[in-house]
Each structure stands twice: as C-alpha cells, then as structure tokens.
JSON list of C-alpha atoms and ligand atoms in Angstrom, two decimals:
[
{"chain": "A", "resi": 151, "resn": "MET", "atom": "CA", "xyz": [0.00, 0.00, 0.00]},
{"chain": "A", "resi": 152, "resn": "ILE", "atom": "CA", "xyz": [1.28, 3.45, -0.91]},
{"chain": "A", "resi": 153, "resn": "LEU", "atom": "CA", "xyz": [0.42, 6.04, 1.71]},
{"chain": "A", "resi": 154, "resn": "THR", "atom": "CA", "xyz": [0.31, 9.75, 0.92]},
{"chain": "A", "resi": 155, "resn": "ASP", "atom": "CA", "xyz": [-2.37, 11.00, 3.33]},
{"chain": "A", "resi": 156, "resn": "GLY", "atom": "CA", "xyz": [-0.59, 12.77, 6.20]},
{"chain": "A", "resi": 157, "resn": "ASN", "atom": "CA", "xyz": [-3.55, 12.41, 8.55]},
{"chain": "A", "resi": 158, "resn": "GLU", "atom": "CA", "xyz": [-3.88, 8.68, 8.00]},
{"chain": "A", "resi": 159, "resn": "TYR", "atom": "CA", "xyz": [-0.13, 8.40, 8.51]},
{"chain": "A", "resi": 160, "resn": "LYS", "atom": "CA", "xyz": [-0.30, 10.27, 11.84]},
{"chain": "A", "resi": 161, "resn": "GLN", "atom": "CA", "xyz": [-3.20, 8.12, 13.03]},
{"chain": "A", "resi": 162, "resn": "GLY", "atom": "CA", "xyz": [-0.92, 5.11, 12.85]},
{"chain": "A", "resi": 163, "resn": "ILE", "atom": "CA", "xyz": [1.25, 6.59, 15.60]},
{"chain": "A", "resi": 164, "resn": "SER", "atom": "CA", "xyz": [-0.61, 5.62, 18.76]},
{"chain": "A", "resi": 165, "resn": "ARG", "atom": "CA", "xyz": [1.75, 6.79, 21.51]},
{"chain": "A", "resi": 166, "resn": "ILE", "atom": "CA", "xyz": [5.46, 7.21, 22.07]},
{"chain": "A", "resi": 167, "resn": "LEU", "atom": "CA", "xyz": [6.89, 4.24, 23.94]},
{"chain": "A", "resi": 168, "resn": "ILE", "atom": "CA", "xyz": [10.60, 5.17, 23.94]},
{"chain": "A", "resi": 169, "resn": "THR", "atom": "CA", "xyz": [11.72, 8.76, 23.39]},
{"chain": "A", "resi": 170, "resn": "GLU", "atom": "CA", "xyz": [14.66, 10.01, 21.32]},
{"chain": "A", "resi": 171, "resn": "GLU", "atom": "CA", "xyz": [16.46, 10.98, 24.52]},
{"chain": "A", "resi": 172, "resn": "GLU", "atom": "CA", "xyz": [15.97, 7.54, 26.10]},
{"chain": "A", "resi": 173, "resn": "ILE", "atom": "CA", "xyz": [17.33, 5.90, 22.95]},
{"chain": "A", "resi": 174, "resn": "ARG", "atom": "CA", "xyz": [20.27, 8.33, 22.84]},
{"chain": "A", "resi": 175, "resn": "GLN", "atom": "CA", "xyz": [21.24, 7.59, 26.46]},
{"chain": "A", "resi": 176, "resn": "ALA", "atom": "CA", "xyz": [20.96, 3.82, 26.07]},
{"chain": "A", "resi": 177, "resn": "ILE", "atom": "CA", "xyz": [23.11, 3.90, 22.92]},
{"chain": "A", "resi": 178, "resn": "ALA", "atom": "CA", "xyz": [25.77, 6.08, 24.54]},
{"chain": "A", "resi": 179, "resn": "LYS", "atom": "CA", "xyz": [26.02, 3.51, 27.36]},
{"chain": "A", "resi": 180, "resn": "ALA", "atom": "CA", "xyz": [26.17, 0.58, 24.93]},
{"chain": "A", "resi": 181, "resn": "GLY", "atom": "CA", "xyz": [28.95, 2.36, 22.99]},
{"chain": "A", "resi": 182, "resn": "VAL", "atom": "CA", "xyz": [31.06, 2.62, 26.14]},
{"chain": "A", "resi": 183, "resn": "GLU", "atom": "CA", "xyz": [30.48, -1.07, 26.90]},
{"chain": "A", "resi": 184, "resn": "ILE", "atom": "CA", "xyz": [31.52, -2.07, 23.37]},
{"chain": "A", "resi": 185, "resn": "ASP", "atom": "CA", "xyz": [34.64, 0.12, 23.63]},
{"chain": "A", "resi": 186, "resn": "HIS", "atom": "CA", "xyz": [35.65, -1.74, 26.80]},
{"chain": "A", "resi": 187, "resn": "GLU", "atom": "CA", "xyz": [34.74, -5.25, 25.69]},
{"chain": "A", "resi": 188, "resn": "TYR", "atom": "CA", "xyz": [36.38, -5.13, 22.26]},
{"chain": "A", "resi": 189, "resn": "ALA", "atom": "CA", "xyz": [39.39, -2.83, 22.80]},
{"chain": "A", "resi": 190, "resn": "GLY", "atom": "CA", "xyz": [42.41, -4.22, 20.93]},
{"chain": "A", "resi": 191, "resn": "LYS", "atom": "CA", "xyz": [40.27, -6.83, 19.12]},
{"chain": "A", "resi": 192, "resn": "PRO", "atom": "CA", "xyz": [39.20, -6.95, 15.46]},
{"chain": "A", "resi": 193, "resn": "LEU", "atom": "CA", "xyz": [35.51, -5.99, 15.67]},
{"chain": "A", "resi": 194, "resn": "LEU", "atom": "CA", "xyz": [32.84, -6.42, 13.02]},
{"chain": "A", "resi": 195, "resn": "LEU", "atom": "CA", "xyz": [29.34, -5.02, 13.60]},
{"chain": "A", "resi": 196, "resn": "VAL", "atom": "CA", "xyz": [26.85, -7.00, 11.52]},
{"chain": "A", "resi": 197, "resn": "SER", "atom": "CA", "xyz": [23.37, -5.84, 10.78]},
{"chain": "A", "resi": 198, "resn": "VAL", "atom": "CA", "xyz": [20.49, -7.64, 9.10]},
{"chain": "A", "resi": 199, "resn": "LEU", "atom": "CA", "xyz": [18.64, -5.24, 6.80]},
{"chain": "A", "resi": 200, "resn": "LYS", "atom": "CA", "xyz": [16.50, -3.34, 6.94]},
{"chain": "A", "resi": 201, "resn": "GLY", "atom": "CA", "xyz": [15.11, -2.74, 10.43]},
{"chain": "A", "resi": 202, "resn": "ALA", "atom": "CA", "xyz": [18.41, -2.21, 12.26]},
{"chain": "A", "resi": 203, "resn": "PHE", "atom": "CA", "xyz": [19.88, 0.41, 9.92]},
{"chain": "A", "resi": 204, "resn": "VAL", "atom": "CA", "xyz": [18.99, 3.43, 12.10]},
{"chain": "A", "resi": 205, "resn": "PHE", "atom": "CA", "xyz": [20.15, 1.73, 15.31]},
{"chain": "A", "resi": 206, "resn": "LEU", "atom": "CA", "xyz": [23.41, 0.65, 13.67]},
{"chain": "A", "resi": 207, "resn": "ALA", "atom": "CA", "xyz": [24.02, 4.16, 12.30]},
{"chain": "A", "resi": 208, "resn": "ASP", "atom": "CA", "xyz": [23.72, 5.72, 15.76]},
{"chain": "A", "resi": 209, "resn": "LEU", "atom": "CA", "xyz": [25.40, 2.89, 17.66]},
{"chain": "A", "resi": 210, "resn": "CYS", "atom": "CA", "xyz": [28.50, 2.79, 15.45]},
{"chain": "A", "resi": 211, "resn": "ARG", "atom": "CA", "xyz": [29.01, 6.50, 16.11]},
{"chain": "A", "resi": 212, "resn": "ALA", "atom": "CA", "xyz": [28.91, 5.84, 19.87]},
{"chain": "A", "resi": 213, "resn": "VAL", "atom": "CA", "xyz": [31.78, 3.36, 19.44]},
{"chain": "A", "resi": 214, "resn": "THR", "atom": "CA", "xyz": [35.24, 4.96, 19.46]},
{"chain": "A", "resi": 215, "resn": "ILE", "atom": "CA", "xyz": [37.47, 1.92, 18.88]},
{"chain": "A", "resi": 216, "resn": "PRO", "atom": "CA", "xyz": [38.28, 0.65, 15.35]},
{"chain": "A", "resi": 217, "resn": "CYS", "atom": "CA", "xyz": [35.45, -1.41, 13.90]},
{"chain": "A", "resi": 218, "resn": "GLU", "atom": "CA", "xyz": [34.18, -2.62, 10.55]},
{"chain": "A", "resi": 219, "resn": "ILE", "atom": "CA", "xyz": [30.55, -2.73, 9.49]},
{"chain": "A", "resi": 220, "resn": "GLY", "atom": "CA", "xyz": [28.85, -5.43, 7.46]},
{"chain": "A", "resi": 221, "resn": "PHE", "atom": "CA", "xyz": [25.34, -6.02, 6.17]},
{"chain": "A", "resi": 222, "resn": "MET", "atom": "CA", "xyz": [23.23, -9.02, 5.37]},
{"chain": "A", "resi": 223, "resn": "ALA", "atom": "CA", "xyz": [19.79, -9.15, 3.81]},
{"chain": "A", "resi": 224, "resn": "ALA", "atom": "CA", "xyz": [17.55, -12.11, 4.48]},
{"chain": "A", "resi": 225, "resn": "GLU", "atom": "CA", "xyz": [14.17, -13.40, 3.40]},
{"chain": "A", "resi": 226, "resn": "SER", "atom": "CA", "xyz": [12.48, -15.62, 5.99]},
{"chain": "A", "resi": 227, "resn": "TYR", "atom": "CA", "xyz": [9.98, -18.33, 5.21]},
{"chain": "A", "resi": 228, "resn": "PHE", "atom": "CA", "xyz": [7.99, -19.85, 8.04]},
{"chain": "A", "resi": 229, "resn": "GLU", "atom": "CA", "xyz": [4.81, -21.82, 7.90]},
{"chain": "A", "resi": 230, "resn": "GLY", "atom": "CA", "xyz": [2.15, -20.41, 10.19]},
{"chain": "A", "resi": 231, "resn": "THR", "atom": "CA", "xyz": [3.35, -20.35, 13.75]},
{"chain": "A", "resi": 232, "resn": "SER", "atom": "CA", "xyz": [5.79, -23.23, 13.33]},
{"chain": "A", "resi": 233, "resn": "SER", "atom": "CA", "xyz": [9.20, -22.54, 14.75]},
{"chain": "A", "resi": 234, "resn": "SER", "atom": "CA", "xyz": [11.14, -24.19, 11.96]},
{"chain": "A", "resi": 235, "resn": "GLY", "atom": "CA", "xyz": [11.69, -22.46, 8.68]},
{"chain": "A", "resi": 236, "resn": "THR", "atom": "CA", "xyz": [14.29, -21.32, 6.24]},
{"chain": "A", "resi": 237, "resn": "VAL", "atom": "CA", "xyz": [16.06, -18.04, 5.79]},
{"chain": "A", "resi": 238, "resn": "SER", "atom": "CA", "xyz": [17.47, -17.29, 2.39]},
{"chain": "A", "resi": 239, "resn": "ILE", "atom": "CA", "xyz": [20.29, -14.79, 2.28]},
{"chain": "A", "resi": 240, "resn": "SER", "atom": "CA", "xyz": [19.86, -12.33, -0.58]},
{"chain": "A", "resi": 241, "resn": "TYR", "atom": "CA", "xyz": [22.91, -10.26, 0.33]},
{"chain": "A", "resi": 242, "resn": "ASP", "atom": "CA", "xyz": [25.83, -11.64, 2.31]},
{"chain": "A", "resi": 243, "resn": "LEU", "atom": "CA", "xyz": [28.81, -10.27, 4.22]},
{"chain": "A", "resi": 244, "resn": "LYS", "atom": "CA", "xyz": [31.97, -9.59, 2.26]},
{"chain": "A", "resi": 245, "resn": "GLN", "atom": "CA", "xyz": [34.28, -10.21, 5.21]},
{"chain": "A", "resi": 246, "resn": "ASP", "atom": "CA", "xyz": [35.77, -13.59, 6.16]},
{"chain": "A", "resi": 247, "resn": "ILE", "atom": "CA", "xyz": [34.38, -13.52, 9.69]},
{"chain": "A", "resi": 248, "resn": "SER", "atom": "CA", "xyz": [36.83, -16.09, 11.06]},
{"chain": "A", "resi": 249, "resn": "LYS", "atom": "CA", "xyz": [39.17, -13.12, 11.55]},
{"chain": "A", "resi": 250, "resn": "TYR", "atom": "CA", "xyz": [36.71, -11.05, 13.62]},
{"chain": "A", "resi": 251, "resn": "HIS", "atom": "CA", "xyz": [34.84, -10.77, 16.85]},
{"chain": "A", "resi": 252, "resn": "VAL", "atom": "CA", "xyz": [31.33, -10.41, 15.45]},
{"chain": "A", "resi": 253, "resn": "LEU", "atom": "CA", "xyz": [28.56, -8.45, 17.14]},
{"chain": "A", "resi": 254, "resn": "ILE", "atom": "CA", "xyz": [25.14, -8.81, 15.51]},
{"chain": "A", "resi": 255, "resn": "ILE", "atom": "CA", "xyz": [23.16, -5.58, 15.77]},
{"chain": "A", "resi": 256, "resn": "GLU", "atom": "CA", "xyz": [19.42, -6.27, 15.65]},
{"chain": "A", "resi": 257, "resn": "ASP", "atom": "CA", "xyz": [16.38, -4.00, 15.80]},
{"chain": "A", "resi": 258, "resn": "ILE", "atom": "CA", "xyz": [13.99, -6.31, 17.64]},
{"chain": "A", "resi": 259, "resn": "ILE", "atom": "CA", "xyz": [13.79, -9.92, 18.73]},
{"chain": "A", "resi": 260, "resn": "ASP", "atom": "CA", "xyz": [10.20, -11.01, 18.36]},
{"chain": "A", "resi": 261, "resn": "THR", "atom": "CA", "xyz": [9.56, -14.73, 17.77]},
{"chain": "A", "resi": 262, "resn": "GLY", "atom": "CA", "xyz": [13.35, -15.21, 17.61]},
{"chain": "A", "resi": 263, "resn": "ARG", "atom": "CA", "xyz": [13.08, -17.37, 14.48]},
{"chain": "A", "resi": 264, "resn": "THR", "atom": "CA", "xyz": [15.07, -15.24, 12.01]},
{"chain": "A", "resi": 265, "resn": "LEU", "atom": "CA", "xyz": [17.88, -14.44, 14.39]},
{"chain": "A", "resi": 266, "resn": "ALA", "atom": "CA", "xyz": [18.20, -18.02, 15.61]},
{"chain": "A", "resi": 267, "resn": "ILE", "atom": "CA", "xyz": [18.88, -19.15, 12.04]},
{"chain": "A", "resi": 268, "resn": "ILE", "atom": "CA", "xyz": [21.25, -16.29, 11.22]},
{"chain": "A", "resi": 269, "resn": "TYR", "atom": "CA", "xyz": [23.11, -16.82, 14.48]},
{"chain": "A", "resi": 270, "resn": "ASP", "atom": "CA", "xyz": [23.72, -20.49, 13.65]},
{"chain": "A", "resi": 271, "resn": "MET", "atom": "CA", "xyz": [24.73, -19.59, 10.11]},
{"chain": "A", "resi": 272, "resn": "LEU", "atom": "CA", "xyz": [27.35, -17.11, 11.31]},
{"chain": "A", "resi": 273, "resn": "LYS", "atom": "CA", "xyz": [28.52, -19.40, 14.13]},
{"chain": "A", "resi": 274, "resn": "ALA", "atom": "CA", "xyz": [29.29, -22.08, 11.51]},
{"chain": "A", "resi": 275, "resn": "ARG", "atom": "CA", "xyz": [31.76, -19.65, 9.88]},
{"chain": "A", "resi": 276, "resn": "GLU", "atom": "CA", "xyz": [33.76, -19.75, 13.13]},
{"chain": "A", "resi": 277, "resn": "PRO", "atom": "CA", "xyz": [34.17, -16.11, 14.10]},
{"chain": "A", "resi": 278, "resn": "LEU", "atom": "CA", "xyz": [36.56, -15.35, 17.00]},
{"chain": "A", "resi": 279, "resn": "SER", "atom": "CA", "xyz": [33.41, -14.66, 19.04]},
{"chain": "A", "resi": 280, "resn": "LEU", "atom": "CA", "xyz": [29.74, -14.08, 18.27]},
{"chain": "A", "resi": 281, "resn": "LYS", "atom": "CA", "xyz": [27.33, -11.98, 20.31]},
{"chain": "A", "resi": 282, "resn": "VAL", "atom": "CA", "xyz": [24.00, -10.25, 19.80]},
{"chain": "A", "resi": 283, "resn": "LEU", "atom": "CA", "xyz": [22.99, -6.74, 20.78]},
{"chain": "A", "resi": 284, "resn": "THR", "atom": "CA", "xyz": [19.35, -5.87, 20.21]},
{"chain": "A", "resi": 285, "resn": "LEU", "atom": "CA", "xyz": [17.63, -2.51, 20.60]},
{"chain": "A", "resi": 286, "resn": "LEU", "atom": "CA", "xyz": [14.29, -4.08, 21.56]},
{"chain": "A", "resi": 287, "resn": "ASP", "atom": "CA", "xyz": [13.23, -7.39, 23.00]},
{"chain": "A", "resi": 288, "resn": "LYS", "atom": "CA", "xyz": [9.66, -8.75, 23.09]},
{"chain": "A", "resi": 289, "resn": "PRO", "atom": "CA", "xyz": [10.18, -11.88, 25.22]},
{"chain": "A", "resi": 290, "resn": "ASP", "atom": "CA", "xyz": [6.42, -12.62, 25.46]},
{"chain": "A", "resi": 291, "resn": "ARG", "atom": "CA", "xyz": [6.33, -13.37, 21.72]},
{"chain": "A", "resi": 292, "resn": "ARG", "atom": "CA", "xyz": [9.17, -15.88, 21.61]},
{"chain": "A", "resi": 293, "resn": "LEU", "atom": "CA", "xyz": [8.57, -19.11, 19.64]},
{"chain": "A", "resi": 294, "resn": "VAL", "atom": "CA", "xyz": [12.21, -20.15, 19.49]},
{"chain": "A", "resi": 295, "resn": "GLU", "atom": "CA", "xyz": [14.41, -19.90, 22.53]},
{"chain": "A", "resi": 296, "resn": "PHE", "atom": "CA", "xyz": [16.83, -17.08, 21.85]},
{"chain": "A", "resi": 297, "resn": "LYS", "atom": "CA", "xyz": [18.44, -14.68, 24.26]},
{"chain": "A", "resi": 298, "resn": "ALA", "atom": "CA", "xyz": [20.43, -11.64, 23.19]},
{"chain": "A", "resi": 299, "resn": "ASP", "atom": "CA", "xyz": [23.67, -10.99, 25.05]},
{"chain": "A", "resi": 300, "resn": "ARG", "atom": "CA", "xyz": [22.46, -7.42, 25.57]},
{"chain": "A", "resi": 301, "resn": "SER", "atom": "CA", "xyz": [19.07, -5.83, 25.04]},
{"chain": "A", "resi": 302, "resn": "LEU", "atom": "CA", "xyz": [18.56, -2.07, 25.44]},
{"chain": "A", "resi": 303, "resn": "PHE", "atom": "CA", "xyz": [14.79, -2.11, 26.04]},
{"chain": "A", "resi": 304, "resn": "THR", "atom": "CA", "xyz": [12.34, -4.89, 26.91]},
{"chain": "A", "resi": 305, "resn": "ILE", "atom": "CA", "xyz": [8.86, -4.10, 25.65]},
{"chain": "A", "resi": 306, "resn": "PRO", "atom": "CA", "xyz": [5.42, -5.72, 25.97]},
{"chain": "A", "resi": 307, "resn": "ASP", "atom": "CA", "xyz": [3.70, -7.62, 23.17]},
{"chain": "A", "resi": 308, "resn": "HIS", "atom": "CA", "xyz": [2.61, -4.68, 21.07]},
{"chain": "A", "resi": 309, "resn": "PHE", "atom": "CA", "xyz": [3.53, -3.90, 17.46]},
{"chain": "A", "resi": 310, "resn": "VAL", "atom": "CA", "xyz": [5.94, -0.96, 17.40]},
{"chain": "A", "resi": 311, "resn": "ILE", "atom": "CA", "xyz": [7.13, 1.43, 14.71]},
{"chain": "A", "resi": 312, "resn": "GLY", "atom": "CA", "xyz": [9.89, 4.00, 14.28]},
{"chain": "A", "resi": 313, "resn": "TYR", "atom": "CA", "xyz": [13.64, 4.24, 14.58]},
{"chain": "A", "resi": 314, "resn": "GLY", "atom": "CA", "xyz": [14.09, 1.79, 11.71]},
{"chain": "A", "resi": 315, "resn": "LEU", "atom": "CA", "xyz": [11.06, -0.40, 12.45]},
{"chain": "A", "resi": 316, "resn": "ASP", "atom": "CA", "xyz": [8.29, -0.31, 9.89]},
{"chain": "A", "resi": 317, "resn": "CYS", "atom": "CA", "xyz": [4.69, -1.11, 9.26]},
{"chain": "A", "resi": 318, "resn": "GLY", "atom": "CA", "xyz": [4.20, -1.77, 5.56]},
{"chain": "A", "resi": 319, "resn": "GLU", "atom": "CA", "xyz": [7.57, -0.01, 4.94]},
{"chain": "A", "resi": 320, "resn": "TYR", "atom": "CA", "xyz": [6.41, 3.25, 6.55]},
{"chain": "A", "resi": 321, "resn": "TYR", "atom": "CA", "xyz": [7.45, 4.92, 9.82]},
{"chain": "A", "resi": 322, "resn": "ARG", "atom": "CA", "xyz": [11.11, 3.77, 9.70]},
{"chain": "A", "resi": 323, "resn": "ASN", "atom": "CA", "xyz": [12.14, 7.45, 9.78]},
{"chain": "A", "resi": 324, "resn": "LEU", "atom": "CA", "xyz": [10.37, 8.35, 13.04]},
{"chain": "A", "resi": 325, "resn": "PRO", "atom": "CA", "xyz": [13.09, 9.40, 15.52]},
{"chain": "A", "resi": 326, "resn": "PHE", "atom": "CA", "xyz": [11.36, 7.57, 18.43]},
{"chain": "A", "resi": 327, "resn": "ILE", "atom": "CA", "xyz": [9.69, 4.20, 19.02]},
{"chain": "A", "resi": 328, "resn": "ALA", "atom": "CA", "xyz": [5.90, 4.29, 19.08]},
{"chain": "A", "resi": 329, "resn": "GLU", "atom": "CA", "xyz": [3.07, 1.83, 19.44]},
{"chain": "A", "resi": 330, "resn": "TYR", "atom": "CA", "xyz": [1.29, 1.27, 16.16]},
{"chain": "A", "resi": 331, "resn": "ASN", "atom": "CA", "xyz": [-2.41, 2.00, 15.97]},
{"chain": "A", "resi": 332, "resn": "ALA", "atom": "CA", "xyz": [-3.97, -0.42, 13.48]},
{"chain": "A", "resi": 333, "resn": "GLY", "atom": "CA", "xyz": [-7.21, 1.58, 13.60]},
{"chain": "A", "resi": 334, "resn": "THR", "atom": "CA", "xyz": [-10.64, 0.09, 13.07]},
{"chain": "A", "resi": 335, "resn": "GLY", "atom": "CA", "xyz": [-10.39, -0.29, 9.30]},
{"chain": "A", "resi": 336, "resn": "ASP", "atom": "CA", "xyz": [-7.90, -3.17, 9.16]},
{"chain": "B", "resi": 1007, "resn": "IMP", "atom": "P1", "xyz": [11.47, -12.78, 14.40]},
{"chain": "B", "resi": 1007, "resn": "IMP", "atom": "O1", "xyz": [12.19, -12.56, 15.71]},
{"chain": "B", "resi": 1007, "resn": "IMP", "atom": "O2", "xyz": [12.02, -13.85, 13.55]},
{"chain": "B", "resi": 1007, "resn": "IMP", "atom": "O3", "xyz": [9.98, -12.90, 14.63]},
{"chain": "B", "resi": 1007, "resn": "IMP", "atom": "O4", "xyz": [11.65, -11.53, 13.47]},
{"chain": "B", "resi": 1007, "resn": "IMP", "atom": "C1", "xyz": [11.87, -10.31, 13.95]},
{"chain": "B", "resi": 1007, "resn": "IMP", "atom": "C2", "xyz": [11.73, -9.33, 12.81]},
{"chain": "B", "resi": 1007, "resn": "IMP", "atom": "O5", "xyz": [10.34, -9.04, 12.59]},
{"chain": "B", "resi": 1007, "resn": "IMP", "atom": "C3", "xyz": [12.39, -8.03, 13.21]},
{"chain": "B", "resi": 1007, "resn": "IMP", "atom": "O6", "xyz": [13.72, -7.98, 12.77]},
{"chain": "B", "resi": 1007, "resn": "IMP", "atom": "C4", "xyz": [11.48, -6.99, 12.59]},
{"chain": "B", "resi": 1007, "resn": "IMP", "atom": "O7", "xyz": [11.94, -6.69, 11.28]},
{"chain": "B", "resi": 1007, "resn": "IMP", "atom": "C5", "xyz": [10.13, -7.66, 12.53]},
{"chain": "B", "resi": 1007, "resn": "IMP", "atom": "N1", "xyz": [9.30, -7.24, 13.70]},
{"chain": "B", "resi": 1007, "resn": "IMP", "atom": "C6", "xyz": [9.01, -7.96, 14.79]},
{"chain": "B", "resi": 1007, "resn": "IMP", "atom": "N2", "xyz": [8.25, -7.27, 15.65]},
{"chain": "B", "resi": 1007, "resn": "IMP", "atom": "C7", "xyz": [8.07, -6.05, 15.10]},
{"chain": "B", "resi": 1007, "resn": "IMP", "atom": "C8", "xyz": [7.39, -4.86, 15.53]},
{"chain": "B", "resi": 1007, "resn": "IMP", "atom": "O8", "xyz": [6.78, -4.76, 16.62]},
{"chain": "B", "resi": 1007, "resn": "IMP", "atom": "N3", "xyz": [7.44, -3.80, 14.67]},
{"chain": "B", "resi": 1007, "resn": "IMP", "atom": "C9", "xyz": [8.09, -3.86, 13.48]},
{"chain": "B", "resi": 1007, "resn": "IMP", "atom": "N4", "xyz": [8.77, -4.94, 13.05]},
{"chain": "B", "resi": 1007, "resn": "IMP", "atom": "C10", "xyz": [8.75, -6.03, 13.85]},
{"chain": "B", "resi": 1008, "resn": "MG", "atom": "MG1", "xyz": [15.06, -7.05, 11.48]}
]
C-alpha cells in the first residue's frame, strides 16, 4: 500500500513508547560497553537489513574503537506459527568472519526465528566470538528460545514502529519508538 495521506499516517502513531532521549542515552552507554569489551580486538558489527539500519548508524558513532561494518539481507519463510523455517540470504557479508569478533546488531527480537537461524549460520563460519545486541526485545512473543547478550529495552507484546522499524515499509524514519495503531479499518 502506498500512503500519501498525512492524517492517515499520523493516526498510525498511537503513543510514544521510547523517546529520542531515552534511545540516545541507552546507545551512549552501549557504545562505552563495546569500547571496553572489544578494545584491541578486530571488531565487526553486523546488521540484518532493513530494520536495524537506524540503530546501527547511531550505535557505530557511539563506538570509538576501530570497527568494521557489514550487512546481510535475508528473506524468511515460516509456515504459520511453526518454529522451523528457512532463511534465504539475498545479500551476504563480504568479510571472512573467522578473523573477527562479530557483534550482531538487531532491531527487535520477536519470535526469535530469524535471528536463531542467522546466528547459527554465522557461528558455523567460526568467528573469534559471536554476540548479539538488540535494541528491543519482546520476550512474550518468543517461539524459538533465543536470548540476546544485551538488550537495550524490553517491551510488551505490542507492534511498534519508528527508529528503523516499519509497518508496511512506513514509519522507519520516526526518531522515536511508538506503538502502532492499526485503527478500526484493518
Ligand atoms: P522474528 O524474531 O524472527 O519474529 O523476526 C523479527 C523481525 O520481525 C524483526 O527484525 C522486525 O523486522 C520484525 N518485527 C518484529 N516485531 C516487530 C514490531 O513490533 N514492529 C516492526 N517490526 C517487527
Ligand atoms: Mg530485522
């Protein structure tokens, strides 16, 4: 659906859940932690497109030690609510990750299905270490057991938009995280 009506767009934003300032502070803290944990080590920040692109852009600028950045793009196929499925990688990392400490930067862990598969895929390439940092965690929605090494915000089971997260490809450019209002029409 292509959306051009500004009023309809605004109606989708139900209420702000996490403010710009709260995000900024949490990222500054995470940057300091990464600086300490990975000082003197070859660090690669890996992001799975598209949802984490805003988080990665801000987080990498809160890191002051040398680091490289890599992207992957993945299409997930799951049947209904089953926890098994396949993820096909449409764009892969260029780096040989066996030479790096890899930190996966994720927007949100919801059912955990996509990340569980990507984690195993990267683990098989034998990086020096492999950890996951997620901006948001919705533990109530988990179908596959998966725990991030660090999560900046734990949120209830509500669909959220903004700061990279979309609904139908819109709202990624909101500077805050908001609850999505599906309205009465759909
Ligand atoms: P899962 O953990 O395999 O269910 O997949 C998580 C992916 O679904 C995330 O990377 C998001 O792209 C998307 N997603 C999950 N929950 C939300 C949400 O509340 N808002 C927007 N996207 C979401
Ligand atoms: Mg994502």
